[in-house]
Amino acid sequence: MTEGDVVEKGQTLAVLEASREKADVAVAEANVAVARAKLNRIRAGVGEEEKQEALSSAEATEALLAYERKNVNRLLELHRSKAVSLDDLQRVQQQVEHLTKQAESLRKHLAALQRGPIKEEVEAAATEVSLAEQRLYQANVGYNYRIVRAPCSGTVLQVHRHTGDSVGTLELTPIIRLIDTSHLRIRLEIEESDVNRLKPDMVGTYQVRGTSESVGRLKVRMFLPEFGPKRLFNPDSSARIDTRILNVLCEITSSNVTVYPGQRITAYIPIDSAEKPASTATVKTLHK
């Protein structure tokens, strides 16, 4: 950012050191992505291939269970005739019990896949997403506190701090001087004796140095709470010290020439047509 650059409202002007805040934002963004992926996975359920695989596993286990049950019946007959030992029979019976439990578990798993996601699981995953998004919002708030953005569109007049410069946190530290020149206003210096003769919405004309004719019109808007002795504004050493000058803010309603911030001009506002057609005042600065 350099002097003369034009910036838009909200544009980043400076970023204070924020490595920790930036890392917090990155972690929070990753957590949000994981939580959303989990929620989407639960809502989508499983595909047909997984359902078919679960069905095949259940059917294979049940087929093996049916075989082992027939084998138990056969071994019972052989055990009665003393052809097989009791240990062999009990070992097959235990295998049948194990396969029965396994087949029941596989059937429940298949039923869950075919039923789809449970409402409670979806709500729990959605809550995780909401919490992750809140943490991301808080991380972004902390990071945005380290960013200086343009409060309005305008032109950079002066850069007070550059990359690498330090700024104070306990007191105001100027970084950039910015001015909006899209709507200039005039600050008139009026003698204290003439202020009561001016009223809001009174109109007048003004001249710029180098011209002898009026180049635009202005309208009185408000009186500013700023004043000082005339010698502060007028280099004339003969000016009375006790004469005070007050500021009046005026709006430019029309202009035939380009005016610039800080330009000194002369304004003519008719305030007493019977005795004096106009009162003159000098602009201290143009600003918004």
Coordinates of C-alpha atoms in Angstrom, one line a residue:
M1 CA 0.0 0.0 0.0
T2 CA 1.5 3.3 -1.1
E3 CA 0.3 7.0 -1.2
G4 CA -2.2 7.6 -4.0
D5 CA -3.6 4.1 -4.1
V6 CA -7.3 3.9 -4.4
V7 CA -9.0 1.4 -2.0
E8 CA -12.5 0.0 -1.7
K9 CA -14.6 -0.2 1.5
G10 CA -13.7 -3.4 3.3
Q11 CA -10.4 -3.9 1.5
T12 CA -7.6 -5.1 3.7
L13 CA -5.1 -2.3 4.5
A14 CA -2.8 -4.1 7.0
V15 CA -2.6 -7.4 8.9
L16 CA -1.0 -7.5 12.3
E17 CA 1.1 -10.5 13.3
A18 CA -1.4 -13.3 13.8
S19 CA 0.4 -16.7 13.3
R20 CA -1.4 -18.3 16.3
E21 CA -4.8 -17.0 15.2
K22 CA -4.2 -18.1 11.6
A23 CA -3.3 -21.6 12.9
D24 CA -6.4 -21.7 15.0
V25 CA -8.5 -21.0 11.9
A26 CA -6.8 -23.7 9.9
V27 CA -7.5 -26.3 12.6
A28 CA -11.1 -25.2 13.0
E29 CA -11.6 -25.4 9.2
A30 CA -10.2 -29.0 9.2
N31 CA -12.5 -30.0 12.1
V32 CA -15.5 -28.6 10.2
A33 CA -14.6 -30.6 7.1
V34 CA -14.3 -33.8 9.1
A35 CA -17.6 -33.3 10.9
R36 CA -19.4 -32.5 7.7
A37 CA -18.0 -35.6 6.0
K38 CA -19.1 -37.7 8.8
L39 CA -22.6 -36.3 8.7
N40 CA -22.8 -36.8 4.9
R41 CA -21.6 -40.4 5.3
I42 CA -24.3 -41.1 7.9
R43 CA -27.1 -39.5 5.9
A44 CA -26.0 -41.3 2.7
G45 CA -25.9 -44.7 4.4
V46 CA -24.1 -47.5 2.6
G47 CA -24.1 -48.6 -1.0
E48 CA -25.6 -51.6 -2.6
E49 CA -22.2 -53.3 -2.7
E50 CA -21.8 -53.2 1.1
K51 CA -25.4 -54.4 1.6
Q52 CA -24.7 -57.3 -0.8
E53 CA -21.5 -58.1 0.9
A54 CA -23.3 -58.2 4.3
L55 CA -26.0 -60.4 2.9
S56 CA -23.4 -62.9 1.5
S57 CA -21.6 -63.0 4.8
A58 CA -24.8 -63.7 6.7
E59 CA -25.9 -66.4 4.2
A60 CA -22.5 -68.1 4.3
T61 CA -22.5 -68.2 8.1
E62 CA -26.1 -69.6 8.2
A63 CA -25.1 -72.2 5.7
L64 CA -22.1 -73.3 7.8
L65 CA -24.4 -73.2 10.9
A66 CA -26.9 -75.5 9.3
Y67 CA -24.1 -77.9 8.4
E68 CA -22.6 -77.9 11.9
R69 CA -26.1 -78.6 13.4
K70 CA -26.5 -81.7 11.2
N71 CA -23.0 -82.7 12.2
V72 CA -24.0 -82.4 15.9
N73 CA -26.9 -84.8 15.3
R74 CA -24.6 -87.2 13.5
L75 CA -22.0 -87.1 16.3
L76 CA -24.8 -87.7 18.9
E77 CA -25.6 -91.0 17.3
L78 CA -21.9 -91.9 17.1
H79 CA -21.4 -90.9 20.7
R80 CA -24.2 -93.2 21.8
S81 CA -22.5 -96.1 20.0
K82 CA -19.2 -95.0 21.6
A83 CA -17.7 -94.3 18.1
V84 CA -16.7 -90.7 19.1
S85 CA -15.6 -89.2 22.3
L86 CA -17.5 -86.7 24.4
D87 CA -14.8 -84.1 23.8
D88 CA -15.3 -84.3 20.0
L89 CA -19.1 -83.9 20.5
Q90 CA -18.8 -80.9 22.9
R91 CA -16.3 -79.2 20.5
V92 CA -18.8 -79.3 17.7
Q93 CA -21.6 -78.1 20.0
Q94 CA -19.5 -75.1 21.0
Q95 CA -18.9 -74.4 17.3
V96 CA -22.6 -74.4 16.7
E97 CA -23.2 -72.0 19.6
H98 CA -20.5 -69.6 18.2
L99 CA -21.9 -69.8 14.7
T100 CA -25.5 -69.1 16.0
K101 CA -24.4 -65.9 17.7
Q102 CA -22.3 -64.8 14.7
A103 CA -25.2 -65.4 12.3
E104 CA -27.5 -63.4 14.6
S105 CA -25.1 -60.5 14.6
L106 CA -24.6 -60.6 10.9
R107 CA -28.4 -60.5 10.4
K108 CA -28.8 -57.5 12.7
H109 CA -26.0 -55.7 10.8
L110 CA -27.7 -56.4 7.5
A111 CA -31.0 -55.2 8.8
A112 CA -29.3 -52.0 10.0
L113 CA -27.8 -51.4 6.6
Q114 CA -31.1 -52.0 4.8
R115 CA -32.9 -49.7 7.3
G116 CA -30.6 -46.7 6.7
P117 CA -29.3 -44.1 9.1
I118 CA -30.8 -43.8 12.6
K119 CA -32.4 -40.4 13.4
E120 CA -30.4 -40.1 16.6
E121 CA -27.1 -40.8 14.8
V122 CA -27.9 -38.1 12.2
E123 CA -28.8 -35.6 15.0
A124 CA -25.6 -36.3 16.9
A125 CA -23.5 -35.8 13.7
A126 CA -25.4 -32.6 12.9
T127 CA -24.6 -31.4 16.4
E128 CA -20.9 -32.1 15.9
V129 CA -21.0 -30.0 12.7
S130 CA -22.7 -27.1 14.5
L131 CA -20.1 -27.1 17.3
A132 CA -17.3 -27.3 14.8
E133 CA -18.7 -24.3 12.9
Q134 CA -19.1 -22.3 16.1
R135 CA -15.4 -22.9 16.9
L136 CA -14.5 -21.9 13.4
Y137 CA -16.6 -18.7 13.7
Q138 CA -14.8 -17.9 17.0
A139 CA -11.4 -18.5 15.4
N140 CA -12.3 -16.2 12.5
V141 CA -13.4 -13.5 14.9
G142 CA -10.0 -13.7 16.7
Y143 CA -8.2 -13.6 13.4
N144 CA -10.2 -10.7 12.0
Y145 CA -9.3 -8.6 15.0
R146 CA -5.8 -8.6 13.6
I147 CA -6.9 -7.3 10.2
V148 CA -7.3 -3.6 9.5
R149 CA -9.8 -2.9 6.7
A150 CA -10.8 0.3 4.9
P151 CA -13.8 1.9 6.6
C152 CA -14.8 3.5 3.4
S153 CA -13.7 3.8 -0.2
G154 CA -11.1 6.5 -0.8
T155 CA -7.5 7.4 -1.6
V156 CA -4.4 6.7 0.6
L157 CA -2.9 10.1 1.6
Q158 CA -0.1 8.8 3.9
V159 CA 1.3 5.5 5.0
H160 CA 2.5 5.7 8.7
R161 CA 3.4 2.0 9.2
H162 CA 5.0 -0.4 6.7
T163 CA 5.6 -4.2 6.7
G164 CA 7.7 -5.2 9.7
D165 CA 7.0 -2.0 11.7
S166 CA 5.7 -2.4 15.3
V167 CA 2.5 -0.9 16.5
G168 CA 1.3 -0.3 20.1
T169 CA -1.5 -2.2 21.6
L170 CA -2.1 0.0 24.6
E171 CA -2.6 3.3 22.6
L172 CA -3.9 4.3 19.2
T173 CA -1.3 3.9 16.5
P174 CA -1.9 5.4 13.1
I175 CA -1.2 3.0 10.2
I176 CA -2.7 4.7 7.1
R177 CA -4.3 8.1 6.5
L178 CA -7.3 7.6 4.2
I179 CA -9.6 10.1 2.7
D180 CA -12.9 9.8 0.7
T181 CA -12.9 12.4 -2.0
S182 CA -16.2 11.3 -3.6
H183 CA -18.1 13.9 -1.6
L184 CA -16.1 16.9 -0.4
R185 CA -17.3 19.5 2.0
I186 CA -16.0 22.9 2.9
R187 CA -15.0 24.1 6.4
L188 CA -15.4 27.9 6.5
E189 CA -13.6 30.2 9.0
I190 CA -16.2 32.7 10.2
E191 CA -15.6 35.6 12.6
E192 CA -17.5 35.2 15.8
S193 CA -19.5 38.4 15.1
D194 CA -20.9 37.0 11.9
V195 CA -21.8 33.5 13.1
N196 CA -25.3 34.5 14.4
R197 CA -26.1 35.9 10.9
L198 CA -25.7 32.5 9.3
K199 CA -28.4 29.8 9.3
P200 CA -28.4 26.2 8.1
D201 CA -29.4 25.7 4.5
M202 CA -28.2 29.2 3.5
V203 CA -26.6 29.1 0.0
G204 CA -23.7 31.0 -1.4
T205 CA -20.9 30.8 -4.0
Y206 CA -17.1 30.3 -3.8
Q207 CA -14.0 31.1 -5.7
V208 CA -10.7 29.3 -5.9
R209 CA -7.4 31.1 -6.0
G210 CA -6.3 32.0 -9.5
T211 CA -9.9 32.9 -10.7
S212 CA -11.9 36.1 -10.2
E213 CA -15.3 34.6 -10.7
S214 CA -17.4 32.2 -8.8
V215 CA -16.8 28.6 -9.8
G216 CA -19.4 26.8 -7.7
R217 CA -22.2 27.0 -5.2
L218 CA -22.4 25.8 -1.6
K219 CA -24.9 25.3 1.2
V220 CA -24.5 25.8 5.0
R221 CA -25.0 22.5 6.9
M222 CA -23.7 22.8 10.5
F223 CA -21.6 24.7 12.9
L224 CA -18.5 22.8 14.3
P225 CA -17.5 23.1 17.9
E226 CA -14.0 24.4 17.0
F227 CA -12.7 27.9 17.5
G228 CA -9.6 29.9 18.1
P229 CA -8.1 33.4 18.0
K230 CA -8.0 35.0 14.6
R231 CA -4.2 35.2 14.7
L232 CA -4.1 31.4 14.4
F233 CA -5.8 31.5 11.0
N234 CA -4.9 34.9 9.7
P235 CA -1.2 35.8 9.2
D236 CA -2.1 39.5 9.5
S237 CA -0.3 40.7 12.7
S238 CA -2.7 43.6 13.0
A239 CA -5.6 41.3 13.7
R240 CA -7.0 41.7 17.2
I241 CA -6.1 38.9 19.5
D242 CA -9.5 38.8 21.1
T243 CA -11.3 38.3 17.8
R244 CA -12.3 34.7 17.5
I245 CA -12.9 32.5 14.5
L246 CA -15.5 29.6 14.4
N247 CA -15.9 26.9 11.8
V248 CA -18.9 26.3 9.6
L249 CA -19.3 23.1 7.6
C250 CA -20.8 23.6 4.1
E251 CA -21.8 21.2 1.3
I252 CA -20.7 21.7 -2.3
T253 CA -23.9 21.7 -4.4
S254 CA -22.3 22.4 -7.8
S255 CA -18.8 23.1 -9.1
N256 CA -17.4 24.1 -12.5
V257 CA -13.8 23.2 -11.5
T258 CA -12.2 20.3 -9.7
V259 CA -11.5 21.1 -6.0
Y260 CA -9.0 19.2 -3.9
P261 CA -8.6 18.3 -0.2
G262 CA -6.7 21.0 1.6
Q263 CA -7.3 23.6 -1.1
R264 CA -8.0 27.2 0.2
I265 CA -10.9 29.0 -1.4
T266 CA -13.1 32.0 -0.6
A267 CA -16.8 31.7 0.0
Y268 CA -19.5 34.5 -0.5
I269 CA -22.7 34.0 1.5
P270 CA -25.3 36.7 1.4
I271 CA -26.3 37.4 5.0
D272 CA -27.4 41.0 5.0
S273 CA -28.5 42.2 1.6
A274 CA -29.6 45.6 2.9
E275 CA -26.2 46.6 4.2
K276 CA -23.7 44.2 2.9
P277 CA -24.3 41.9 -0.1
A278 CA -21.9 39.1 1.1
S279 CA -19.6 38.0 3.8
T280 CA -16.3 36.4 2.9
A281 CA -14.7 33.5 4.6
T282 CA -11.7 31.3 3.8
V283 CA -11.7 27.5 3.6
K284 CA -9.2 25.9 6.0
T285 CA -9.5 22.5 4.5
L286 CA -11.8 20.3 2.4
H287 CA -12.7 17.0 3.9
K288 CA -15.4 14.5 4.5

